[in-house]
């Protein structure tokens, strides 16, 4: 959802999810001028944690969305959001996560819009 919404706002982004095994290559292009939104919940996907570690080592700031301050994802994040979801027999509702995703996307879009209105020096 975040990638779709950012795209609709004309904000460049890249969803790192490749069935072809190209995640490492895509991640290698990230720089400290970028930002990463990393999302993982218990049981934490090992690939997501490994990718967050690599991205962090590249100096890229990470915003994490996870379910606990003890999440392995939180240790790599500059900022992290703890989301408590309703759990039904191992299935999360994701309502709170989607609301947070929407709020973050709208906030980024609004910040960009405000920055565009400022006079250029």
mmCIF file with all atom_site columns, C-alpha atoms in Angstrom:
data_model
loop_
_atom_site.group_PDB
_atom_site.id
_atom_site.type_symbol
_atom_site.label_atom_id
_atom_site.label_alt_id
_atom_site.label_comp_id
_atom_site.label_asym_id
_atom_site.label_entity_id
_atom_site.label_seq_id
_atom_site.pdbx_PDB_ins_code
_atom_site.Cartn_x
_atom_site.Cartn_y
_atom_site.Cartn_z
_atom_site.occupancy
_atom_site.B_iso_or_equiv
_atom_site.pdbx_formal_charge
_atom_site.auth_seq_id
_atom_site.auth_comp_id
_atom_site.auth_asym_id
_atom_site.auth_atom_id
_atom_site.pdbx_PDB_model_num
ATOM 1   C CA . UNK A 1 1   ? 0.000  0.000   0.000  1.00 0.00 ? 1   UNK A CA 1
ATOM 2   C CA . UNK A 1 2   ? 2.737  2.496   0.898  1.00 0.00 ? 2   UNK A CA 1
ATOM 3   C CA . UNK A 1 3   ? 4.508  2.081   -2.459 1.00 0.00 ? 3   UNK A CA 1
ATOM 4   C CA . UNK A 1 4   ? 1.210  2.487   -4.323 1.00 0.00 ? 4   UNK A CA 1
ATOM 5   C CA . UNK A 1 5   ? 0.191  5.577   -2.333 1.00 0.00 ? 5   UNK A CA 1
ATOM 6   C CA . UNK A 1 6   ? 3.606  7.241   -2.676 1.00 0.00 ? 6   UNK A CA 1
ATOM 7   C CA . UNK A 1 7   ? 3.485  6.578   -6.414 1.00 0.00 ? 7   UNK A CA 1
ATOM 8   C CA . UNK A 1 8   ? 0.054  8.222   -6.649 1.00 0.00 ? 8   UNK A CA 1
ATOM 9   C CA . UNK A 1 9   ? 1.590  11.247  -4.908 1.00 0.00 ? 9   UNK A CA 1
ATOM 10  C CA . UNK A 1 10  ? 4.381  11.269  -7.526 1.00 0.00 ? 10  UNK A CA 1
ATOM 11  C CA . UNK A 1 11  ? 6.989  10.416  -4.883 1.00 0.00 ? 11  UNK A CA 1
ATOM 12  C CA . UNK A 1 12  ? 9.686  8.108   -6.209 1.00 0.00 ? 12  UNK A CA 1
ATOM 13  C CA . UNK A 1 13  ? 9.929  4.848   -4.319 1.00 0.00 ? 13  UNK A CA 1
ATOM 14  C CA . UNK A 1 14  ? 10.987 1.253   -4.797 1.00 0.00 ? 14  UNK A CA 1
ATOM 15  C CA . UNK A 1 15  ? 9.264  -1.740  -3.259 1.00 0.00 ? 15  UNK A CA 1
ATOM 16  C CA . UNK A 1 16  ? 11.959 -4.267  -2.335 1.00 0.00 ? 16  UNK A CA 1
ATOM 17  C CA . UNK A 1 17  ? 10.241 -7.573  -2.954 1.00 0.00 ? 17  UNK A CA 1
ATOM 18  C CA . UNK A 1 18  ? 11.642 -9.830  -5.628 1.00 0.00 ? 18  UNK A CA 1
ATOM 19  C CA . UNK A 1 19  ? 10.755 -13.442 -6.262 1.00 0.00 ? 19  UNK A CA 1
ATOM 20  C CA . UNK A 1 20  ? 13.757 -13.482 -8.606 1.00 0.00 ? 20  UNK A CA 1
ATOM 21  C CA . UNK A 1 21  ? 16.190 -12.965 -5.716 1.00 0.00 ? 21  UNK A CA 1
ATOM 22  C CA . UNK A 1 22  ? 17.198 -9.435  -6.691 1.00 0.00 ? 22  UNK A CA 1
ATOM 23  C CA . UNK A 1 23  ? 16.647 -7.829  -3.276 1.00 0.00 ? 23  UNK A CA 1
ATOM 24  C CA . UNK A 1 24  ? 20.382 -7.574  -2.487 1.00 0.00 ? 24  UNK A CA 1
ATOM 25  C CA . UNK A 1 25  ? 21.048 -5.836  -5.798 1.00 0.00 ? 25  UNK A CA 1
ATOM 26  C CA . UNK A 1 26  ? 18.148 -3.399  -5.344 1.00 0.00 ? 26  UNK A CA 1
ATOM 27  C CA . UNK A 1 27  ? 19.260 -2.636  -1.778 1.00 0.00 ? 27  UNK A CA 1
ATOM 28  C CA . UNK A 1 28  ? 22.807 -1.904  -2.948 1.00 0.00 ? 28  UNK A CA 1
ATOM 29  C CA . UNK A 1 29  ? 21.511 1.204   -4.767 1.00 0.00 ? 29  UNK A CA 1
ATOM 30  C CA . UNK A 1 30  ? 20.148 2.795   -1.558 1.00 0.00 ? 30  UNK A CA 1
ATOM 31  C CA . UNK A 1 31  ? 22.150 5.732   -0.220 1.00 0.00 ? 31  UNK A CA 1
ATOM 32  C CA . UNK A 1 32  ? 22.051 7.944   2.881  1.00 0.00 ? 32  UNK A CA 1
ATOM 33  C CA . UNK A 1 33  ? 19.916 10.388  0.849  1.00 0.00 ? 33  UNK A CA 1
ATOM 34  C CA . UNK A 1 34  ? 17.169 7.759   0.744  1.00 0.00 ? 34  UNK A CA 1
ATOM 35  C CA . UNK A 1 35  ? 14.969 6.405   3.515  1.00 0.00 ? 35  UNK A CA 1
ATOM 36  C CA . UNK A 1 36  ? 13.638 2.903   4.033  1.00 0.00 ? 36  UNK A CA 1
ATOM 37  C CA . UNK A 1 37  ? 10.348 1.863   5.578  1.00 0.00 ? 37  UNK A CA 1
ATOM 38  C CA . UNK A 1 38  ? 10.860 -1.661  6.906  1.00 0.00 ? 38  UNK A CA 1
ATOM 39  C CA . UNK A 1 39  ? 7.928  -3.711  8.201  1.00 0.00 ? 39  UNK A CA 1
ATOM 40  C CA . UNK A 1 40  ? 8.087  -7.017  10.052 1.00 0.00 ? 40  UNK A CA 1
ATOM 41  C CA . UNK A 1 41  ? 6.107  -8.682  12.837 1.00 0.00 ? 41  UNK A CA 1
ATOM 42  C CA . UNK A 1 42  ? 6.722  -11.723 15.019 1.00 0.00 ? 42  UNK A CA 1
ATOM 43  C CA . UNK A 1 43  ? 7.815  -14.230 13.883 1.00 0.00 ? 43  UNK A CA 1
ATOM 44  C CA . UNK A 1 44  ? 10.225 -11.858 12.166 1.00 0.00 ? 44  UNK A CA 1
ATOM 45  C CA . UNK A 1 45  ? 11.187 -12.689 8.598  1.00 0.00 ? 45  UNK A CA 1
ATOM 46  C CA . UNK A 1 46  ? 14.947 -13.398 8.621  1.00 0.00 ? 46  UNK A CA 1
ATOM 47  C CA . UNK A 1 47  ? 15.333 -11.811 5.177  1.00 0.00 ? 47  UNK A CA 1
ATOM 48  C CA . UNK A 1 48  ? 13.738 -8.556  6.376  1.00 0.00 ? 48  UNK A CA 1
ATOM 49  C CA . UNK A 1 49  ? 16.103 -8.390  9.351  1.00 0.00 ? 49  UNK A CA 1
ATOM 50  C CA . UNK A 1 50  ? 19.179 -9.173  7.215  1.00 0.00 ? 50  UNK A CA 1
ATOM 51  C CA . UNK A 1 51  ? 18.172 -6.556  4.656  1.00 0.00 ? 51  UNK A CA 1
ATOM 52  C CA . UNK A 1 52  ? 17.612 -3.954  7.392  1.00 0.00 ? 52  UNK A CA 1
ATOM 53  C CA . UNK A 1 53  ? 21.090 -4.683  8.768  1.00 0.00 ? 53  UNK A CA 1
ATOM 54  C CA . UNK A 1 54  ? 22.699 -4.220  5.338  1.00 0.00 ? 54  UNK A CA 1
ATOM 55  C CA . UNK A 1 55  ? 20.752 -1.024  4.676  1.00 0.00 ? 55  UNK A CA 1
ATOM 56  C CA . UNK A 1 56  ? 21.708 0.334   8.098  1.00 0.00 ? 56  UNK A CA 1
ATOM 57  C CA . UNK A 1 57  ? 25.389 -0.418  7.412  1.00 0.00 ? 57  UNK A CA 1
ATOM 58  C CA . UNK A 1 58  ? 25.069 1.630   4.197  1.00 0.00 ? 58  UNK A CA 1
ATOM 59  C CA . UNK A 1 59  ? 24.022 4.623   6.308  1.00 0.00 ? 59  UNK A CA 1
ATOM 60  C CA . UNK A 1 60  ? 20.464 4.649   4.997  1.00 0.00 ? 60  UNK A CA 1
ATOM 61  C CA . UNK A 1 61  ? 17.947 5.793   7.631  1.00 0.00 ? 61  UNK A CA 1
ATOM 62  C CA . UNK A 1 62  ? 15.286 3.214   8.450  1.00 0.00 ? 62  UNK A CA 1
ATOM 63  C CA . UNK A 1 63  ? 11.764 3.807   9.698  1.00 0.00 ? 63  UNK A CA 1
ATOM 64  C CA . UNK A 1 64  ? 10.498 0.527   11.137 1.00 0.00 ? 64  UNK A CA 1
ATOM 65  C CA . UNK A 1 65  ? 6.959  -0.650  11.697 1.00 0.00 ? 65  UNK A CA 1
ATOM 66  C CA . UNK A 1 66  ? 6.938  -3.614  14.037 1.00 0.00 ? 66  UNK A CA 1
ATOM 67  C CA . UNK A 1 67  ? 5.145  -5.142  17.003 1.00 0.00 ? 67  UNK A CA 1
ATOM 68  C CA . UNK A 1 68  ? 7.618  -4.716  19.855 1.00 0.00 ? 68  UNK A CA 1
ATOM 69  C CA . UNK A 1 69  ? 10.484 -2.598  21.110 1.00 0.00 ? 69  UNK A CA 1
ATOM 70  C CA . UNK A 1 70  ? 12.329 -5.924  21.336 1.00 0.00 ? 70  UNK A CA 1
ATOM 71  C CA . UNK A 1 71  ? 11.851 -6.575  17.616 1.00 0.00 ? 71  UNK A CA 1
ATOM 72  C CA . UNK A 1 72  ? 15.176 -7.224  15.873 1.00 0.00 ? 72  UNK A CA 1
ATOM 73  C CA . UNK A 1 73  ? 14.075 -4.638  13.312 1.00 0.00 ? 73  UNK A CA 1
ATOM 74  C CA . UNK A 1 74  ? 13.953 -1.842  15.914 1.00 0.00 ? 74  UNK A CA 1
ATOM 75  C CA . UNK A 1 75  ? 17.710 -2.027  16.556 1.00 0.00 ? 75  UNK A CA 1
ATOM 76  C CA . UNK A 1 76  ? 18.462 -0.829  13.019 1.00 0.00 ? 76  UNK A CA 1
ATOM 77  C CA . UNK A 1 77  ? 15.825 1.914   12.879 1.00 0.00 ? 77  UNK A CA 1
ATOM 78  C CA . UNK A 1 78  ? 16.329 5.642   13.378 1.00 0.00 ? 78  UNK A CA 1
ATOM 79  C CA . UNK A 1 79  ? 12.597 5.754   14.180 1.00 0.00 ? 79  UNK A CA 1
ATOM 80  C CA . UNK A 1 80  ? 10.266 2.862   14.866 1.00 0.00 ? 80  UNK A CA 1
ATOM 81  C CA . UNK A 1 81  ? 6.536  2.521   15.359 1.00 0.00 ? 81  UNK A CA 1
ATOM 82  C CA . UNK A 1 82  ? 5.140  -0.199  17.582 1.00 0.00 ? 82  UNK A CA 1
ATOM 83  C CA . UNK A 1 83  ? 1.817  -1.496  16.292 1.00 0.00 ? 83  UNK A CA 1
ATOM 84  C CA . UNK A 1 84  ? -0.392 -3.763  18.378 1.00 0.00 ? 84  UNK A CA 1
ATOM 85  C CA . UNK A 1 85  ? -2.727 -5.690  16.099 1.00 0.00 ? 85  UNK A CA 1
ATOM 86  C CA . UNK A 1 86  ? -5.627 -7.942  16.951 1.00 0.00 ? 86  UNK A CA 1
ATOM 87  C CA . UNK A 1 87  ? -4.577 -11.549 16.462 1.00 0.00 ? 87  UNK A CA 1
ATOM 88  C CA . UNK A 1 88  ? -7.068 -14.253 15.551 1.00 0.00 ? 88  UNK A CA 1
ATOM 89  C CA . UNK A 1 89  ? -5.490 -17.720 15.688 1.00 0.00 ? 89  UNK A CA 1
ATOM 90  C CA . UNK A 1 90  ? -2.235 -16.425 14.222 1.00 0.00 ? 90  UNK A CA 1
ATOM 91  C CA . UNK A 1 91  ? -3.808 -14.065 11.666 1.00 0.00 ? 91  UNK A CA 1
ATOM 92  C CA . UNK A 1 92  ? -3.277 -10.338 12.235 1.00 0.00 ? 92  UNK A CA 1
ATOM 93  C CA . UNK A 1 93  ? -6.008 -7.919  11.262 1.00 0.00 ? 93  UNK A CA 1
ATOM 94  C CA . UNK A 1 94  ? -3.488 -5.294  9.992  1.00 0.00 ? 94  UNK A CA 1
ATOM 95  C CA . UNK A 1 95  ? -6.058 -2.511  10.530 1.00 0.00 ? 95  UNK A CA 1
ATOM 96  C CA . UNK A 1 96  ? -3.712 -0.463  12.714 1.00 0.00 ? 96  UNK A CA 1
ATOM 97  C CA . UNK A 1 97  ? -0.784 -1.108  10.370 1.00 0.00 ? 97  UNK A CA 1
ATOM 98  C CA . UNK A 1 98  ? -2.779 0.102   7.363  1.00 0.00 ? 98  UNK A CA 1
ATOM 99  C CA . UNK A 1 99  ? -3.923 3.201   9.265  1.00 0.00 ? 99  UNK A CA 1
ATOM 100 C CA . UNK A 1 100 ? -0.303 3.972   10.166 1.00 0.00 ? 100 UNK A CA 1
ATOM 101 C CA . UNK A 1 101 ? 0.812  3.371   6.572  1.00 0.00 ? 101 UNK A CA 1
ATOM 102 C CA . UNK A 1 102 ? -1.840 5.802   5.348  1.00 0.00 ? 102 UNK A CA 1
ATOM 103 C CA . UNK A 1 103 ? -0.900 8.408   7.970  1.00 0.00 ? 103 UNK A CA 1
ATOM 104 C CA . UNK A 1 104 ? 2.814  8.189   7.120  1.00 0.00 ? 104 UNK A CA 1
ATOM 105 C CA . UNK A 1 105 ? 2.134  8.448   3.399  1.00 0.00 ? 105 UNK A CA 1
ATOM 106 C CA . UNK A 1 106 ? -0.152 11.462  3.798  1.00 0.00 ? 106 UNK A CA 1
ATOM 107 C CA . UNK A 1 107 ? 2.373  13.137  6.127  1.00 0.00 ? 107 UNK A CA 1
ATOM 108 C CA . UNK A 1 108 ? 5.194  12.682  3.604  1.00 0.00 ? 108 UNK A CA 1
ATOM 109 C CA . UNK A 1 109 ? 2.988  14.041  0.816  1.00 0.00 ? 109 UNK A CA 1
ATOM 110 C CA . UNK A 1 110 ? 1.953  17.046  2.906  1.00 0.00 ? 110 UNK A CA 1
ATOM 111 C CA . UNK A 1 111 ? 5.544  17.785  3.924  1.00 0.00 ? 111 UNK A CA 1
ATOM 112 C CA . UNK A 1 112 ? 6.597  17.680  0.278  1.00 0.00 ? 112 UNK A CA 1
ATOM 113 C CA . UNK A 1 113 ? 3.697  19.945  -0.710 1.00 0.00 ? 113 UNK A CA 1
ATOM 114 C CA . UNK A 1 114 ? 4.615  22.487  1.991  1.00 0.00 ? 114 UNK A CA 1
ATOM 115 C CA . UNK A 1 115 ? 8.275  22.409  0.956  1.00 0.00 ? 115 UNK A CA 1
ATOM 116 C CA . UNK A 1 116 ? 7.251  23.104  -2.638 1.00 0.00 ? 116 UNK A CA 1
ATOM 117 C CA . UNK A 1 117 ? 5.469  26.323  -1.622 1.00 0.00 ? 117 UNK A CA 1
ATOM 118 C CA . UNK A 1 118 ? 8.493  27.852  0.095  1.00 0.00 ? 118 UNK A CA 1
ATOM 119 C CA . UNK A 1 119 ? 10.415 30.473  -1.883 1.00 0.00 ? 119 UNK A CA 1
ATOM 120 C CA . UNK A 1 120 ? 13.637 29.175  -3.377 1.00 0.00 ? 120 UNK A CA 1
ATOM 121 C CA . UNK A 1 121 ? 16.854 30.868  -2.275 1.00 0.00 ? 121 UNK A CA 1
#
